[in-house]
Amino acid sequence: MPLLARMLPSPVAIDVRRGAIASLGSVLADRRIATEGRIAVAVGPGQGEQIAADLDLPHCEVFRVEEGTVDAANELGRKLRSGAYEAVAGIGGGKTIDVTKFAATMAGIPMVAVATNLAHDGIASPVSSLEHEGGKPSIGVTMPIAVVIDVDYVRAAPSRLVRSGIGDVVSNISAIEDWELAGRVNGEPVDGMAVTFARVAAEAVLHRPDSIDSEAFLTVLAEGLVLSGMAMSVAGSSRPASGACHEILHAVTQLEPGSGNHGELAGLGALYASFLRVRHLGWSESRMGEIRDCLLRHGLPVVPSDAGLDDEAFARAVVHAPETRPGRFTILEHLGLSENEIGRSVADYVKTVGR
């Protein structure tokens, strides 16, 4: 078990390594989790089904998760309750794990997350982001009791999904700045332990010179994403990992669907928010440069066009961003820029950061 597992509060256990999937059978067979061995497995459309077929779990029942929606999660939750299952494993990407976390919470049973990619920090978080009535709200759920990440399966996933996780974890730096700003301006309580978890996760990835081709890098990224989830659990909200960066990504997702994935947009939003801090709050240009260099090193967007957006569309998303998280105070709410000011700011950002 990695050192990180000993740093985190109970009950989360973490296994990140090559061949880690082999441990899943023993985890689910633990009598402290399932006294009678009634186990369910939820799989996504990717590698999850093959993994479930390779597991030595003769008494488990496999359910397919086709969509990342509230309706799909409710349906799985009903099946788990009616079958009197004692535990469920969610095997797949972010949608599958989010659906399974929600369903397990509905059914009141423990859940084990088995991630086949590292696209975002929802692997071990107490939040499910599910599609519902045209939006994608973040819903509080019970976090997994264990996380299994097999590096071999991560390597087999599309590389864009792995790079996405880099953008999501590095965006913690911006989210922490927003939280601390809310503390200074509005007196919002800031949890020091949650900040430490989120910051350590981001810094561990920010300066590494290696890439997703390195097993060591994938291990650090996996642990960083899990640690981000733990930061949210400690905070009791997504605050330590979600600020203006995620307001912007949710706005882009609503207004310009299909433009970049979660982590790509989180990284882009974090870099733009950092630019605003440099221009309006005297933030360090070198700090913004570190974020930019990390995104560039891993082939992630740094200007809107990298994510398939024109500057005007990105500016519209920034204008709309505060509406995606009512009540959350970030650099966007603090500055309160007008639509015209945001348009000029985005043009200046592209000119500055795109050099």
mmCIF file of C-alpha atoms in Angstrom:
data_model
loop_
_atom_site.group_PDB
_atom_site.id
_atom_site.type_symbol
_atom_site.label_atom_id
_atom_site.label_comp_id
_atom_site.label_asym_id
_atom_site.label_seq_id
_atom_site.Cartn_x
_atom_site.Cartn_y
_atom_site.Cartn_z
ATOM 1 C CA MET A 1 0.000 0.000 0.000
ATOM 2 C CA PRO A 2 1.491 3.411 -0.944
ATOM 3 C CA LEU A 3 2.624 5.853 1.728
ATOM 4 C CA LEU A 4 -0.292 8.121 0.825
ATOM 5 C CA ALA A 5 -2.745 5.577 2.193
ATOM 6 C CA ARG A 6 -1.246 6.072 5.641
ATOM 7 C CA MET A 7 -1.647 9.861 5.383
ATOM 8 C CA LEU A 8 -5.361 9.844 4.681
ATOM 9 C CA PRO A 9 -8.163 9.684 7.210
ATOM 10 C CA SER A 10 -10.049 6.410 7.553
ATOM 11 C CA PRO A 11 -11.922 4.736 5.950
ATOM 12 C CA VAL A 12 -10.283 5.242 2.546
ATOM 13 C CA ALA A 13 -7.706 2.635 1.481
ATOM 14 C CA ILE A 14 -5.726 3.168 -1.708
ATOM 15 C CA ASP A 15 -3.893 0.762 -3.994
ATOM 16 C CA VAL A 16 -2.098 2.431 -6.918
ATOM 17 C CA ARG A 17 0.350 0.227 -8.842
ATOM 18 C CA ARG A 18 0.732 -2.106 -11.767
ATOM 19 C CA GLY A 19 -1.430 -5.166 -11.267
ATOM 20 C CA ALA A 20 -3.475 -3.461 -8.542
ATOM 21 C CA ILE A 21 -6.699 -4.799 -10.020
ATOM 22 C CA ALA A 22 -5.787 -8.215 -8.665
ATOM 23 C CA SER A 23 -6.428 -6.886 -5.148
ATOM 24 C CA LEU A 24 -10.071 -6.062 -5.873
ATOM 25 C CA GLY A 25 -11.315 -9.599 -5.267
ATOM 26 C CA SER A 26 -9.766 -9.712 -1.812
ATOM 27 C CA VAL A 27 -11.098 -6.237 -0.966
ATOM 28 C CA LEU A 28 -14.650 -7.198 -1.878
ATOM 29 C CA ALA A 29 -14.343 -10.570 -0.169
ATOM 30 C CA ASP A 30 -13.418 -8.882 3.125
ATOM 31 C CA ARG A 31 -16.064 -10.004 5.625
ATOM 32 C CA ARG A 32 -16.020 -6.580 7.241
ATOM 33 C CA ILE A 33 -17.475 -5.232 3.975
ATOM 34 C CA ALA A 34 -19.750 -8.082 2.871
ATOM 35 C CA THR A 35 -20.530 -10.678 5.530
ATOM 36 C CA GLU A 36 -22.573 -12.857 3.161
ATOM 37 C CA GLY A 37 -20.674 -12.083 -0.029
ATOM 38 C CA ARG A 38 -23.527 -10.386 -1.885
ATOM 39 C CA ILE A 39 -21.514 -8.097 -4.166
ATOM 40 C CA ALA A 40 -22.569 -5.996 -7.145
ATOM 41 C CA VAL A 41 -20.267 -4.603 -9.821
ATOM 42 C CA ALA A 42 -21.166 -1.600 -11.991
ATOM 43 C CA VAL A 43 -19.181 -1.274 -15.218
ATOM 44 C CA GLY A 44 -18.904 1.391 -17.875
ATOM 45 C CA PRO A 45 -18.727 0.950 -21.636
ATOM 46 C CA GLY A 46 -14.913 1.045 -21.738
ATOM 47 C CA GLN A 47 -12.539 -1.378 -20.031
ATOM 48 C CA GLY A 48 -14.823 -2.006 -17.059
ATOM 49 C CA GLU A 49 -16.669 -4.970 -18.545
ATOM 50 C CA GLN A 50 -13.451 -6.792 -19.430
ATOM 51 C CA ILE A 51 -12.054 -6.171 -15.947
ATOM 52 C CA ALA A 52 -15.219 -7.535 -14.339
ATOM 53 C CA ALA A 53 -14.998 -10.644 -16.540
ATOM 54 C CA ASP A 54 -11.391 -11.239 -15.468
ATOM 55 C CA LEU A 55 -12.150 -10.989 -11.743
ATOM 56 C CA ASP A 56 -12.622 -14.093 -9.647
ATOM 57 C CA LEU A 57 -15.954 -13.044 -8.132
ATOM 58 C CA PRO A 58 -18.308 -15.928 -8.905
ATOM 59 C CA HIS A 59 -21.223 -14.649 -6.808
ATOM 60 C CA CYS A 60 -21.305 -11.034 -7.917
ATOM 61 C CA GLU A 61 -23.822 -9.529 -10.310
ATOM 62 C CA VAL A 62 -22.681 -7.122 -13.011
ATOM 63 C CA PHE A 63 -24.702 -4.039 -13.978
ATOM 64 C CA ARG A 64 -23.900 -1.863 -17.001
ATOM 65 C CA VAL A 65 -23.809 1.918 -16.638
ATOM 66 C CA GLU A 66 -24.564 3.473 -20.000
ATOM 67 C CA GLU A 67 -24.981 7.137 -19.046
ATOM 68 C CA GLY A 68 -23.697 9.553 -16.424
ATOM 69 C CA THR A 69 -27.120 10.864 -15.443
ATOM 70 C CA VAL A 70 -29.153 11.199 -12.265
ATOM 71 C CA ASP A 71 -31.738 8.868 -13.816
ATOM 72 C CA ALA A 72 -29.111 6.177 -14.437
ATOM 73 C CA ALA A 73 -27.832 6.553 -10.868
ATOM 74 C CA ASN A 74 -31.352 6.316 -9.419
ATOM 75 C CA GLU A 75 -32.035 3.190 -11.455
ATOM 76 C CA LEU A 76 -28.822 1.526 -10.283
ATOM 77 C CA GLY A 77 -29.604 2.536 -6.701
ATOM 78 C CA ARG A 78 -33.014 0.843 -6.924
ATOM 79 C CA LYS A 79 -31.408 -2.350 -8.229
ATOM 80 C CA LEU A 80 -28.855 -2.367 -5.433
ATOM 81 C CA ARG A 81 -31.569 -1.935 -2.798
ATOM 82 C CA SER A 82 -33.918 -4.528 -4.245
ATOM 83 C CA GLY A 83 -31.118 -7.065 -4.543
ATOM 84 C CA ALA A 84 -30.023 -6.549 -0.927
ATOM 85 C CA TYR A 85 -26.396 -6.192 -1.986
ATOM 86 C CA GLU A 86 -23.854 -5.535 0.744
ATOM 87 C CA ALA A 87 -21.327 -3.623 -1.349
ATOM 88 C CA VAL A 88 -20.750 -2.414 -4.901
ATOM 89 C CA ALA A 89 -17.657 -1.798 -7.001
ATOM 90 C CA GLY A 90 -17.744 0.868 -9.705
ATOM 91 C CA ILE A 91 -15.294 -0.017 -12.482
ATOM 92 C CA GLY A 92 -14.608 2.463 -15.248
ATOM 93 C CA GLY A 93 -14.138 6.169 -15.887
ATOM 94 C CA GLY A 94 -15.508 9.206 -14.117
ATOM 95 C CA LYS A 95 -19.132 8.805 -15.212
ATOM 96 C CA THR A 96 -19.316 5.203 -14.053
ATOM 97 C CA ILE A 97 -17.735 5.985 -10.694
ATOM 98 C CA ASP A 98 -19.967 9.025 -10.122
ATOM 99 C CA VAL A 99 -23.108 7.013 -10.929
ATOM 100 C CA THR A 100 -21.990 4.193 -8.638
ATOM 101 C CA LYS A 101 -21.155 6.541 -5.741
ATOM 102 C CA PHE A 102 -24.613 8.086 -5.973
ATOM 103 C CA ALA A 103 -26.329 4.677 -6.247
ATOM 104 C CA ALA A 104 -24.366 3.245 -3.317
ATOM 105 C CA THR A 105 -25.343 6.240 -1.207
ATOM 106 C CA MET A 106 -29.002 5.691 -2.138
ATOM 107 C CA ALA A 107 -28.744 2.021 -1.215
ATOM 108 C CA GLY A 108 -26.816 2.693 1.993
ATOM 109 C CA ILE A 109 -23.969 0.306 1.126
ATOM 110 C CA PRO A 110 -20.175 0.744 0.848
ATOM 111 C CA MET A 111 -18.602 1.368 -2.532
ATOM 112 C CA VAL A 112 -15.162 0.585 -3.972
ATOM 113 C CA ALA A 113 -13.934 2.807 -6.827
ATOM 114 C CA VAL A 114 -11.877 1.100 -9.535
ATOM 115 C CA ALA A 115 -10.605 3.771 -11.916
ATOM 116 C CA THR A 116 -9.586 2.882 -15.461
ATOM 117 C CA ASN A 117 -8.425 6.422 -16.254
ATOM 118 C CA LEU A 118 -7.227 9.510 -14.400
ATOM 119 C CA ALA A 119 -9.418 12.144 -16.032
ATOM 120 C CA HIS A 120 -10.413 14.065 -12.878
ATOM 121 C CA ASP A 121 -10.408 14.134 -9.080
ATOM 122 C CA GLY A 122 -13.846 12.572 -8.618
ATOM 123 C CA ILE A 123 -12.333 9.136 -8.011
ATOM 124 C CA ALA A 124 -12.448 9.436 -4.222
ATOM 125 C CA SER A 125 -14.402 12.636 -3.702
ATOM 126 C CA PRO A 126 -17.644 12.965 -1.698
ATOM 127 C CA VAL A 127 -19.315 14.428 -4.797
ATOM 128 C CA SER A 128 -20.982 13.015 -7.918
ATOM 129 C CA SER A 129 -21.264 15.233 -10.976
ATOM 130 C CA LEU A 130 -24.257 13.916 -12.911
ATOM 131 C CA GLU A 131 -26.273 15.210 -15.859
ATOM 132 C CA HIS A 132 -29.765 16.324 -14.918
ATOM 133 C CA GLU A 133 -32.311 18.479 -16.766
ATOM 134 C CA GLY A 134 -29.757 20.097 -19.040
ATOM 135 C CA GLY A 135 -27.246 20.817 -16.282
ATOM 136 C CA LYS A 136 -24.554 18.912 -14.429
ATOM 137 C CA PRO A 137 -24.950 19.572 -10.697
ATOM 138 C CA SER A 138 -22.469 18.338 -8.102
ATOM 139 C CA ILE A 139 -24.326 16.135 -5.624
ATOM 140 C CA GLY A 140 -23.022 15.176 -2.194
ATOM 141 C CA VAL A 141 -22.486 11.420 -1.769
ATOM 142 C CA THR A 142 -20.696 9.006 0.531
ATOM 143 C CA MET A 143 -17.092 8.633 -0.574
ATOM 144 C CA PRO A 144 -15.636 5.215 -1.483
ATOM 145 C CA ILE A 145 -14.230 3.008 1.248
ATOM 146 C CA ALA A 146 -11.387 1.974 -1.059
ATOM 147 C CA VAL A 147 -9.806 3.093 -4.334
ATOM 148 C CA VAL A 148 -8.018 0.744 -6.715
ATOM 149 C CA ILE A 149 -6.053 2.198 -9.629
ATOM 150 C CA ASP A 150 -4.194 -0.237 -11.869
ATOM 151 C CA VAL A 151 -1.482 1.614 -13.794
ATOM 152 C CA ASP A 152 -1.621 -0.974 -16.592
ATOM 153 C CA TYR A 153 -5.272 -0.138 -17.292
ATOM 154 C CA VAL A 154 -4.616 3.599 -17.013
ATOM 155 C CA ARG A 155 -1.930 3.278 -19.679
ATOM 156 C CA ALA A 156 -4.408 1.510 -21.955
ATOM 157 C CA ALA A 157 -6.875 4.411 -21.683
ATOM 158 C CA PRO A 158 -6.788 7.286 -24.216
ATOM 159 C CA SER A 159 -3.868 9.563 -23.342
ATOM 160 C CA ARG A 160 -6.121 12.629 -23.500
ATOM 161 C CA LEU A 161 -8.033 11.323 -20.461
ATOM 162 C CA VAL A 162 -4.830 10.975 -18.457
ATOM 163 C CA ARG A 163 -3.672 14.476 -19.411
ATOM 164 C CA SER A 164 -7.084 15.746 -18.323
ATOM 165 C CA GLY A 165 -6.325 14.674 -14.773
ATOM 166 C CA ILE A 166 -3.229 16.877 -14.804
ATOM 167 C CA GLY A 167 -5.308 19.949 -15.574
ATOM 168 C CA ASP A 168 -7.805 19.104 -12.848
ATOM 169 C CA VAL A 169 -5.273 18.568 -10.074
ATOM 170 C CA VAL A 170 -3.143 21.610 -11.005
ATOM 171 C CA SER A 171 -6.284 23.775 -10.918
ATOM 172 C CA ASN A 172 -6.256 23.220 -7.124
ATOM 173 C CA ILE A 173 -3.719 26.054 -6.927
ATOM 174 C CA SER A 174 -6.287 28.503 -8.283
ATOM 175 C CA ALA A 175 -9.124 27.039 -6.208
ATOM 176 C CA ILE A 176 -7.110 27.453 -2.992
ATOM 177 C CA GLU A 177 -6.383 31.098 -3.856
ATOM 178 C CA ASP A 178 -10.115 31.672 -4.343
ATOM 179 C CA TRP A 179 -10.974 30.044 -1.025
ATOM 180 C CA GLU A 180 -8.370 32.071 0.852
ATOM 181 C CA LEU A 181 -9.624 35.232 -0.900
ATOM 182 C CA ALA A 182 -13.142 34.437 0.338
ATOM 183 C CA GLY A 183 -11.679 34.031 3.815
ATOM 184 C CA ARG A 184 -9.968 37.443 3.741
ATOM 185 C CA VAL A 185 -12.830 39.373 2.140
ATOM 186 C CA ASN A 186 -15.937 37.640 3.492
ATOM 187 C CA GLY A 187 -14.674 35.834 6.579
ATOM 188 C CA GLU A 188 -15.475 32.436 5.045
ATOM 189 C CA PRO A 189 -13.945 29.623 7.157
ATOM 190 C CA VAL A 190 -10.929 28.019 5.475
ATOM 191 C CA ASP A 191 -9.913 24.513 6.561
ATOM 192 C CA GLY A 192 -6.127 24.323 6.793
ATOM 193 C CA MET A 193 -5.924 20.551 6.478
ATOM 194 C CA ALA A 194 -8.097 20.544 3.356
ATOM 195 C CA VAL A 195 -5.907 23.290 1.861
ATOM 196 C CA THR A 196 -2.777 21.280 2.649
ATOM 197 C CA PHE A 197 -4.135 18.129 0.988
ATOM 198 C CA ALA A 198 -5.201 20.039 -2.132
ATOM 199 C CA ARG A 199 -1.945 22.006 -2.358
ATOM 200 C CA VAL A 200 0.289 18.952 -1.903
ATOM 201 C CA ALA A 201 -1.640 17.146 -4.646
ATOM 202 C CA ALA A 202 -1.131 20.026 -7.098
ATOM 203 C CA GLU A 203 2.493 20.751 -6.246
ATOM 204 C CA ALA A 204 3.427 17.076 -6.608
ATOM 205 C CA VAL A 205 2.425 17.238 -10.279
ATOM 206 C CA LEU A 206 3.235 20.871 -11.141
ATOM 207 C CA HIS A 207 7.035 20.646 -11.424
ATOM 208 C CA ARG A 208 7.595 17.041 -12.463
ATOM 209 C CA PRO A 209 9.655 16.903 -15.669
ATOM 210 C CA ASP A 210 8.437 13.435 -16.689
ATOM 211 C CA SER A 211 5.225 12.668 -18.573
ATOM 212 C CA ILE A 212 2.296 10.266 -18.680
ATOM 213 C CA ASP A 213 4.630 7.760 -20.320
ATOM 214 C CA SER A 214 6.300 7.347 -16.924
ATOM 215 C CA GLU A 215 4.859 4.889 -14.405
ATOM 216 C CA ALA A 216 6.214 7.057 -11.583
ATOM 217 C CA PHE A 217 4.363 10.086 -12.964
ATOM 218 C CA LEU A 218 1.088 8.151 -13.294
ATOM 219 C CA THR A 219 1.396 6.975 -9.692
ATOM 220 C CA VAL A 220 1.943 10.526 -8.417
ATOM 221 C CA LEU A 221 -0.955 11.813 -10.534
ATOM 222 C CA ALA A 222 -3.271 9.056 -9.291
ATOM 223 C CA GLU A 223 -2.388 9.755 -5.667
ATOM 224 C CA GLY A 224 -2.776 13.501 -6.254
ATOM 225 C CA LEU A 225 -6.287 13.067 -7.648
ATOM 226 C CA VAL A 226 -7.279 10.865 -4.725
ATOM 227 C CA LEU A 227 -5.777 13.365 -2.285
ATOM 228 C CA SER A 228 -7.842 16.120 -3.915
ATOM 229 C CA GLY A 229 -10.939 14.042 -3.240
ATOM 230 C CA MET A 230 -9.866 13.669 0.350
ATOM 231 C CA ALA A 231 -9.396 17.441 0.612
ATOM 232 C CA MET A 232 -13.022 17.887 -0.411
ATOM 233 C CA SER A 233 -14.106 15.331 2.163
ATOM 234 C CA VAL A 234 -12.214 17.140 4.937
ATOM 235 C CA ALA A 235 -13.644 20.495 3.836
ATOM 236 C CA GLY A 236 -17.178 19.161 3.541
ATOM 237 C CA SER A 237 -17.454 20.757 0.094
ATOM 238 C CA SER A 238 -15.604 21.013 -3.225
ATOM 239 C CA ARG A 239 -14.039 24.332 -2.102
ATOM 240 C CA PRO A 240 -10.356 23.234 -2.006
ATOM 241 C CA ALA A 241 -10.485 21.925 -5.585
ATOM 242 C CA SER A 242 -13.120 24.101 -7.254
ATOM 243 C CA GLY A 243 -13.107 27.867 -7.656
ATOM 244 C CA ALA A 244 -13.252 30.220 -10.634
ATOM 245 C CA CYS A 245 -11.497 27.501 -12.627
ATOM 246 C CA HIS A 246 -14.489 25.181 -12.299
ATOM 247 C CA GLU A 247 -17.053 27.960 -12.611
ATOM 248 C CA ILE A 248 -15.543 28.675 -16.027
ATOM 249 C CA LEU A 249 -15.392 25.023 -17.063
ATOM 250 C CA HIS A 250 -19.048 24.468 -16.125
ATOM 251 C CA ALA A 251 -20.030 27.606 -18.031
ATOM 252 C CA VAL A 252 -18.163 26.415 -21.124
ATOM 253 C CA THR A 253 -19.790 22.994 -20.808
ATOM 254 C CA GLN A 254 -23.245 24.609 -20.675
ATOM 255 C CA LEU A 255 -22.745 27.203 -23.413
ATOM 256 C CA GLU A 256 -20.316 25.393 -25.731
ATOM 257 C CA PRO A 257 -20.756 21.636 -25.166
ATOM 258 C CA GLY A 258 -18.016 19.486 -26.646
ATOM 259 C CA SER A 259 -15.319 22.141 -26.245
ATOM 260 C CA GLY A 260 -12.643 20.389 -24.216
ATOM 261 C CA ASN A 261 -13.033 17.856 -21.432
ATOM 262 C CA HIS A 262 -13.244 18.460 -17.683
ATOM 263 C CA GLY A 263 -9.541 18.656 -16.862
ATOM 264 C CA GLU A 264 -8.599 20.567 -19.997
ATOM 265 C CA LEU A 265 -11.132 23.279 -19.172
ATOM 266 C CA ALA A 266 -10.237 23.271 -15.459
ATOM 267 C CA GLY A 267 -6.603 23.952 -16.326
ATOM 268 C CA LEU A 268 -7.544 26.674 -18.811
ATOM 269 C CA GLY A 269 -9.895 28.267 -16.264
ATOM 270 C CA ALA A 270 -7.199 28.153 -13.596
ATOM 271 C CA LEU A 271 -4.672 29.856 -15.853
ATOM 272 C CA TYR A 272 -7.116 32.628 -16.790
ATOM 273 C CA ALA A 273 -8.031 33.140 -13.112
ATOM 274 C CA SER A 274 -4.310 33.346 -12.333
ATOM 275 C CA PHE A 275 -3.939 36.007 -15.030
ATOM 276 C CA LEU A 276 -6.688 38.022 -13.327
ATOM 277 C CA ARG A 277 -4.839 37.760 -10.014
ATOM 278 C CA VAL A 278 -1.632 39.001 -11.603
ATOM 279 C CA ARG A 279 -3.387 41.993 -13.194
ATOM 280 C CA HIS A 280 -5.709 42.950 -10.353
ATOM 281 C CA LEU A 281 -4.280 41.543 -7.106
ATOM 282 C CA GLY A 282 -0.523 41.708 -7.687
ATOM 283 C CA TRP A 283 -0.123 37.913 -7.812
ATOM 284 C CA SER A 284 3.259 36.536 -8.872
ATOM 285 C CA GLU A 285 3.773 36.333 -12.637
ATOM 286 C CA SER A 286 6.259 33.530 -12.070
ATOM 287 C CA ARG A 287 3.549 31.495 -10.310
ATOM 288 C CA MET A 288 1.238 31.948 -13.270
ATOM 289 C CA GLY A 289 4.148 30.949 -15.505
ATOM 290 C CA GLU A 290 4.588 27.705 -13.585
ATOM 291 C CA ILE A 291 0.979 26.754 -14.238
ATOM 292 C CA ARG A 292 1.268 27.721 -17.914
ATOM 293 C CA ASP A 293 4.492 25.747 -18.349
ATOM 294 C CA CYS A 294 2.956 22.654 -16.763
ATOM 295 C CA LEU A 295 -0.091 22.801 -19.038
ATOM 296 C CA LEU A 296 2.086 23.295 -22.117
ATOM 297 C CA ARG A 297 4.442 20.491 -21.093
ATOM 298 C CA HIS A 298 1.544 18.053 -21.083
ATOM 299 C CA GLY A 299 -0.215 19.331 -24.194
ATOM 300 C CA LEU A 300 -3.138 20.959 -22.367
ATOM 301 C CA PRO A 301 -4.961 24.136 -23.498
ATOM 302 C CA VAL A 302 -3.581 27.504 -22.425
ATOM 303 C CA VAL A 303 -5.721 29.753 -24.672
ATOM 304 C CA PRO A 304 -9.354 29.273 -25.741
ATOM 305 C CA SER A 305 -8.485 28.223 -29.298
ATOM 306 C CA ASP A 306 -6.578 25.234 -27.895
ATOM 307 C CA ALA A 307 -9.948 23.957 -26.613
ATOM 308 C CA GLY A 308 -11.839 24.729 -29.820
ATOM 309 C CA LEU A 309 -13.238 28.050 -28.568
ATOM 310 C CA ASP A 310 -12.967 31.511 -30.025
ATOM 311 C CA ASP A 311 -12.176 34.385 -27.685
ATOM 312 C CA GLU A 312 -15.747 35.694 -27.744
ATOM 313 C CA ALA A 313 -17.195 32.325 -26.718
ATOM 314 C CA PHE A 314 -14.712 32.050 -23.862
ATOM 315 C CA ALA A 315 -15.555 35.584 -22.714
ATOM 316 C CA ARG A 316 -19.268 34.708 -22.717
ATOM 317 C CA ALA A 317 -18.470 31.695 -20.548
ATOM 318 C CA VAL A 318 -16.534 33.870 -18.090
ATOM 319 C CA VAL A 319 -19.508 36.249 -17.880
ATOM 320 C CA HIS A 320 -21.837 33.301 -17.200
ATOM 321 C CA ALA A 321 -19.441 31.463 -14.863
ATOM 322 C CA PRO A 322 -20.607 32.879 -11.477
ATOM 323 C CA GLU A 323 -24.139 31.646 -12.199
ATOM 324 C CA THR A 324 -22.916 28.038 -12.243
ATOM 325 C CA ARG A 325 -22.033 28.096 -8.535
ATOM 326 C CA PRO A 326 -24.376 30.555 -6.756
ATOM 327 C CA GLY A 327 -22.972 31.602 -3.417
ATOM 328 C CA ARG A 328 -19.374 30.683 -4.223
ATOM 329 C CA PHE A 329 -16.982 33.615 -3.933
ATOM 330 C CA THR A 330 -13.983 33.615 -6.286
ATOM 331 C CA ILE A 331 -11.796 36.117 -8.106
ATOM 332 C CA LEU A 332 -14.649 36.515 -10.633
ATOM 333 C CA GLU A 333 -17.172 37.623 -8.008
ATOM 334 C CA HIS A 334 -14.552 39.732 -6.241
ATOM 335 C CA LEU A 335 -13.654 41.750 -9.339
ATOM 336 C CA GLY A 336 -17.202 41.959 -10.683
ATOM 337 C CA LEU A 337 -15.972 42.885 -14.165
ATOM 338 C CA SER A 338 -18.524 44.036 -16.714
ATOM 339 C CA GLU A 339 -19.120 42.127 -19.942
ATOM 340 C CA ASN A 340 -17.012 44.617 -21.904
ATOM 341 C CA GLU A 341 -14.226 44.489 -19.309
ATOM 342 C CA ILE A 342 -14.190 40.698 -19.481
ATOM 343 C CA GLY A 343 -13.993 40.825 -23.283
ATOM 344 C CA ARG A 344 -10.955 43.106 -23.094
ATOM 345 C CA SER A 345 -9.437 40.980 -20.348
ATOM 346 C CA VAL A 346 -9.735 37.779 -22.405
ATOM 347 C CA ALA A 347 -8.136 39.490 -25.417
ATOM 348 C CA ASP A 348 -5.274 40.700 -23.191
ATOM 349 C CA TYR A 349 -4.955 37.218 -21.656
ATOM 350 C CA VAL A 350 -4.639 35.551 -25.057
ATOM 351 C CA LYS A 351 -2.064 38.106 -26.167
ATOM 352 C CA THR A 352 -0.035 37.644 -22.965
ATOM 353 C CA VAL A 353 -0.286 33.917 -22.246
ATOM 354 C CA GLY A 354 -0.291 32.762 -25.862
ATOM 355 C CA ARG A 355 3.140 34.209 -26.517
#
